[in-house]
PDB file of C-alpha atoms in Angstrom:
ATOM      1  CA  THR A   1       0.066  -0.085   0.010  1.00  0.00           C
ATOM      2  CA  TRP A   2       1.138   3.463  -0.898  1.00  0.00           C
ATOM      3  CA  SER A   3       1.172   5.537   2.246  1.00  0.00           C
ATOM      4  CA  ASP A   4       3.086   8.587   1.142  1.00  0.00           C
ATOM      5  CA  ALA A   5       3.723   8.738  -2.555  1.00  0.00           C
ATOM      6  CA  PRO A   6       2.019  11.685  -4.501  1.00  0.00           C
ATOM      7  CA  THR A   7       2.365  11.335  -8.239  1.00  0.00           C
ATOM      8  CA  ALA A   8       2.995  14.880  -8.618  1.00  0.00           C
ATOM      9  CA  GLN A   9       5.895  16.476  -6.752  1.00  0.00           C
ATOM     10  CA  TYR A  10       7.882  19.833  -7.088  1.00  0.00           C
ATOM     11  CA  ALA A  11      11.328  20.536  -6.391  1.00  0.00           C
ATOM     12  CA  SER A  12      13.449  23.867  -6.311  1.00  0.00           C
ATOM     13  CA  LEU A  13      16.421  24.252  -8.776  1.00  0.00           C
ATOM     14  CA  GLY A  14      19.625  24.025  -6.896  1.00  0.00           C
ATOM     15  CA  GLY A  15      18.387  22.477  -3.666  1.00  0.00           C
ATOM     16  CA  ASP A  16      18.051  18.970  -2.414  1.00  0.00           C
ATOM     17  CA  TYR A  17      14.960  17.103  -2.673  1.00  0.00           C
ATOM     18  CA  GLN A  18      13.480  13.796  -1.522  1.00  0.00           C
ATOM     19  CA  LEU A  19      10.777  12.105  -3.823  1.00  0.00           C
ATOM     20  CA  ARG A  20       8.450  10.853  -1.295  1.00  0.00           C
ATOM     21  CA  CYS A  21       7.393   7.168  -1.853  1.00  0.00           C
ATOM     22  CA  LYS A  22       6.609   5.447   1.540  1.00  0.00           C
ATOM     23  CA  VAL A  23       5.189   1.858   1.139  1.00  0.00           C
ATOM     24  CA  GLU A  24       3.444  -0.098   3.900  1.00  0.00           C
ATOM     25  CA  ALA A  25       3.858  -3.992   3.131  1.00  0.00           C
ATOM     26  CA  ASN A  26       3.892  -6.975   5.475  1.00  0.00           C
ATOM     27  CA  PRO A  27       6.470  -8.478   5.059  1.00  0.00           C
ATOM     28  CA  PRO A  28       8.517  -5.438   4.175  1.00  0.00           C
ATOM     29  CA  ALA A  29       8.898  -4.445   0.321  1.00  0.00           C
ATOM     30  CA  ASN A  30      12.053  -3.963  -1.336  1.00  0.00           C
ATOM     31  CA  ILE A  31      12.069  -0.229  -2.931  1.00  0.00           C
ATOM     32  CA  ASP A  32      13.889   0.213  -6.465  1.00  0.00           C
ATOM     33  CA  TRP A  33      13.812   3.542  -8.345  1.00  0.00           C
ATOM     34  CA  LEU A  34      13.997   4.273 -12.168  1.00  0.00           C
ATOM     35  CA  LYS A  35      13.904   7.485 -14.054  1.00  0.00           C
ATOM     36  CA  GLU A  36      12.492   7.138 -17.434  1.00  0.00           C
ATOM     37  CA  SER A  37      12.700   3.398 -17.069  1.00  0.00           C
ATOM     38  CA  VAL A  38      16.531   3.329 -16.366  1.00  0.00           C
ATOM     39  CA  ILE A  39      17.295   1.868 -13.012  1.00  0.00           C
ATOM     40  CA  ILE A  40      18.882   4.343 -10.356  1.00  0.00           C
ATOM     41  CA  SER A  41      21.454   3.322  -7.616  1.00  0.00           C
ATOM     42  CA  THR A  42      22.899   5.221  -4.848  1.00  0.00           C
ATOM     43  CA  GLY A  43      25.789   7.474  -5.798  1.00  0.00           C
ATOM     44  CA  ASP A  44      27.026  10.999  -5.817  1.00  0.00           C
ATOM     45  CA  ARG A  45      23.581  12.805  -6.438  1.00  0.00           C
ATOM     46  CA  TYR A  46      21.189   9.935  -5.429  1.00  0.00           C
ATOM     47  CA  VAL A  47      20.354   8.216  -2.264  1.00  0.00           C
ATOM     48  CA  ILE A  48      17.850   5.596  -1.791  1.00  0.00           C
ATOM     49  CA  GLU A  49      16.064   5.955   1.320  1.00  0.00           C
ATOM     50  CA  THR A  50      13.549   3.896   3.145  1.00  0.00           C
ATOM     51  CA  ASP A  51      10.773   6.504   2.399  1.00  0.00           C
ATOM     52  CA  GLY A  52      12.015   8.090  -0.824  1.00  0.00           C
ATOM     53  CA  LEU A  53      14.697   8.895  -3.174  1.00  0.00           C
ATOM     54  CA  LEU A  54      17.061  11.843  -2.222  1.00  0.00           C
ATOM     55  CA  ILE A  55      18.406  13.983  -4.941  1.00  0.00           C
ATOM     56  CA  LYS A  56      21.066  16.317  -4.473  1.00  0.00           C
ATOM     57  CA  GLN A  57      21.626  19.766  -6.028  1.00  0.00           C
ATOM     58  CA  ILE A  58      18.521  19.556  -8.294  1.00  0.00           C
ATOM     59  CA  ALA A  59      19.036  20.616 -11.945  1.00  0.00           C
ATOM     60  CA  ARG A  60      16.748  21.049 -14.870  1.00  0.00           C
ATOM     61  CA  PRO A  61      17.404  17.491 -16.138  1.00  0.00           C
ATOM     62  CA  ASP A  62      16.189  15.925 -12.991  1.00  0.00           C
ATOM     63  CA  GLY A  63      12.630  16.696 -14.006  1.00  0.00           C
ATOM     64  CA  GLY A  64      10.588  13.937 -15.532  1.00  0.00           C
ATOM     65  CA  THR A  65       8.903  10.790 -14.626  1.00  0.00           C
ATOM     66  CA  TYR A  66      10.344   8.434 -11.668  1.00  0.00           C
ATOM     67  CA  THR A  67       9.125   5.116 -10.950  1.00  0.00           C
ATOM     68  CA  CYS A  68       8.939   3.732  -7.314  1.00  0.00           C
ATOM     69  CA  ARG A  69       8.869  -0.125  -7.625  1.00  0.00           C
ATOM     70  CA  ALA A  70       7.885  -1.985  -4.387  1.00  0.00           C
ATOM     71  CA  ARG A  71       8.752  -5.783  -4.573  1.00  0.00           C
ATOM     72  CA  VAL A  72       7.860  -8.386  -1.697  1.00  0.00           C
ATOM     73  CA  PRO A  73      10.307 -11.116  -2.243  1.00  0.00           C
ATOM     74  CA  GLN A  74       8.671 -13.646  -0.110  1.00  0.00           C
ATOM     75  CA  THR A  75       5.194 -13.216  -2.190  1.00  0.00           C
ATOM     76  CA  GLY A  76       6.447 -12.187  -5.487  1.00  0.00           C
ATOM     77  CA  GLU A  77       3.982  -9.244  -5.300  1.00  0.00           C
ATOM     78  CA  LEU A  78       5.250  -6.309  -7.346  1.00  0.00           C
ATOM     79  CA  GLU A  79       3.839  -2.734  -7.868  1.00  0.00           C
ATOM     80  CA  GLU A  80       4.900   0.376  -9.211  1.00  0.00           C
ATOM     81  CA  ARG A  81       4.123   4.008  -9.113  1.00  0.00           C
ATOM     82  CA  ASN A  82       5.006   6.753 -11.386  1.00  0.00           C
ATOM     83  CA  ILE A  83       5.846   9.959  -9.955  1.00  0.00           C
ATOM     84  CA  VAL A  84       6.352  13.218 -12.213  1.00  0.00           C
ATOM     85  CA  LEU A  85       8.763  15.681 -10.576  1.00  0.00           C
ATOM     86  CA  GLU A  86       8.737  19.222 -11.651  1.00  0.00           C
ATOM     87  CA  VAL A  87      11.715  21.224 -11.176  1.00  0.00           C
ATOM     88  CA  GLN A  88      10.762  24.947 -10.266  1.00  0.00           C
ATOM     89  CA  GLU A  89      12.856  27.666 -11.125  1.00  0.00           C
ATOM     90  CA  PRO A  90      12.559  31.200  -9.868  1.00  0.00           C
ATOM     91  CA  PRO A  91      11.792  34.000 -12.509  1.00  0.00           C
ATOM     92  CA  SER A  92      14.740  35.689 -14.249  1.00  0.00           C
ATOM     93  CA  TRP A  93      14.628  38.593 -16.586  1.00  0.00           C
ATOM     94  CA  VAL A  94      14.838  38.246 -20.139  1.00  0.00           C
ATOM     95  CA  LEU A  95      13.643  41.678 -20.961  1.00  0.00           C
ATOM     96  CA  LYS A  96      14.021  43.901 -17.990  1.00  0.00           C
ATOM     97  CA  PRO A  97      11.307  46.677 -17.636  1.00  0.00           C
ATOM     98  CA  SER A  98      12.695  50.018 -17.936  1.00  0.00           C
ATOM     99  CA  ASP A  99      11.703  53.821 -17.352  1.00  0.00           C
ATOM    100  CA  VAL A 100       9.455  55.138 -20.104  1.00  0.00           C
ATOM    101  CA  GLN A 101       8.463  58.583 -21.054  1.00  0.00           C
ATOM    102  CA  GLY A 102       5.069  59.401 -22.517  1.00  0.00           C
ATOM    103  CA  VAL A 103       3.178  62.212 -23.414  1.00  0.00           C
ATOM    104  CA  GLU A 104      -0.477  62.646 -21.552  1.00  0.00           C
ATOM    105  CA  THR A 105      -3.246  61.122 -23.663  1.00  0.00           C
ATOM    106  CA  GLU A 106      -1.098  59.287 -25.950  1.00  0.00           C
ATOM    107  CA  LYS A 107      -0.090  55.483 -25.735  1.00  0.00           C
ATOM    108  CA  ALA A 108       2.901  54.490 -23.992  1.00  0.00           C
ATOM    109  CA  GLU A 109       4.048  50.901 -23.947  1.00  0.00           C
ATOM    110  CA  LEU A 110       5.640  49.036 -21.245  1.00  0.00           C
ATOM    111  CA  LYS A 111       7.537  45.867 -21.967  1.00  0.00           C
ATOM    112  CA  CYS A 112       9.056  42.943 -19.820  1.00  0.00           C
ATOM    113  CA  GLN A 113       9.691  39.353 -20.248  1.00  0.00           C
ATOM    114  CA  ALA A 114      10.789  36.749 -17.820  1.00  0.00           C
ATOM    115  CA  LEU A 115      11.373  33.064 -17.703  1.00  0.00           C
ATOM    116  CA  GLY A 116      10.877  30.514 -14.706  1.00  0.00           C
ATOM    117  CA  THR A 117       8.906  27.271 -14.007  1.00  0.00           C
ATOM    118  CA  PRO A 118       6.072  27.448 -13.537  1.00  0.00           C
ATOM    119  CA  PRO A 119       5.689  30.437 -15.937  1.00  0.00           C
ATOM    120  CA  PRO A 120       6.021  33.630 -14.152  1.00  0.00           C
ATOM    121  CA  ARG A 121       2.794  35.871 -13.717  1.00  0.00           C
ATOM    122  CA  TYR A 122       3.115  39.737 -14.408  1.00  0.00           C
ATOM    123  CA  THR A 123       1.644  42.346 -12.040  1.00  0.00           C
ATOM    124  CA  TRP A 124       2.103  45.894 -12.914  1.00  0.00           C
ATOM    125  CA  VAL A 125       1.897  48.534  -9.904  1.00  0.00           C
ATOM    126  CA  ASP A 126       2.837  52.176  -9.407  1.00  0.00           C
ATOM    127  CA  ARG A 127       5.070  54.025  -7.310  1.00  0.00           C
ATOM    128  CA  GLU A 128       2.995  53.385  -4.183  1.00  0.00           C
ATOM    129  CA  GLY A 129       2.595  49.611  -5.001  1.00  0.00           C
ATOM    130  CA  ASN A 130      -1.181  50.023  -5.947  1.00  0.00           C
ATOM    131  CA  ASP A 131      -2.378  47.905  -9.173  1.00  0.00           C
ATOM    132  CA  ALA A 132      -1.694  49.867 -12.065  1.00  0.00           C
ATOM    133  CA  THR A 133      -4.113  48.052 -14.511  1.00  0.00           C
ATOM    134  CA  GLU A 134      -6.974  49.544 -12.358  1.00  0.00           C
ATOM    135  CA  LYS A 135      -5.968  52.949 -13.128  1.00  0.00           C
ATOM    136  CA  GLU A 136      -7.782  55.198 -15.564  1.00  0.00           C
ATOM    137  CA  GLY A 137      -6.541  54.884 -19.052  1.00  0.00           C
ATOM    138  CA  TRP A 138      -4.826  51.404 -18.521  1.00  0.00           C
ATOM    139  CA  ILE A 139      -5.341  49.012 -21.588  1.00  0.00           C
TER     140      ILE A 139
END
């Protein structure tokens, strides 16, 4: 039985993360891990633990589908659970906003672009920190 093995998990870029996969079985199950169908073994970046897989220094390529495989040798019972890991990355500027001068009643265009995972959401605020999209004349 899977007691703590969410099928969608999220890790932050650069940190360590434990993919959770806790199995309740009697007799106890042996746990194997695979990523994209390739067996993972304990090494420099991976540590197989009783309740999950520790991944050190998460990088973008660590995202993907992992399989937690539980096997009870005495009974031959085998169960697998696929867990999708999304590596989250803080926003970084592609096009940083800059000061724009405009003429009253004429159009002024403000531009910015950022990358990140999940994709960043944008909010425009005025000098006082108020939502600029609610001001008169905002399109």
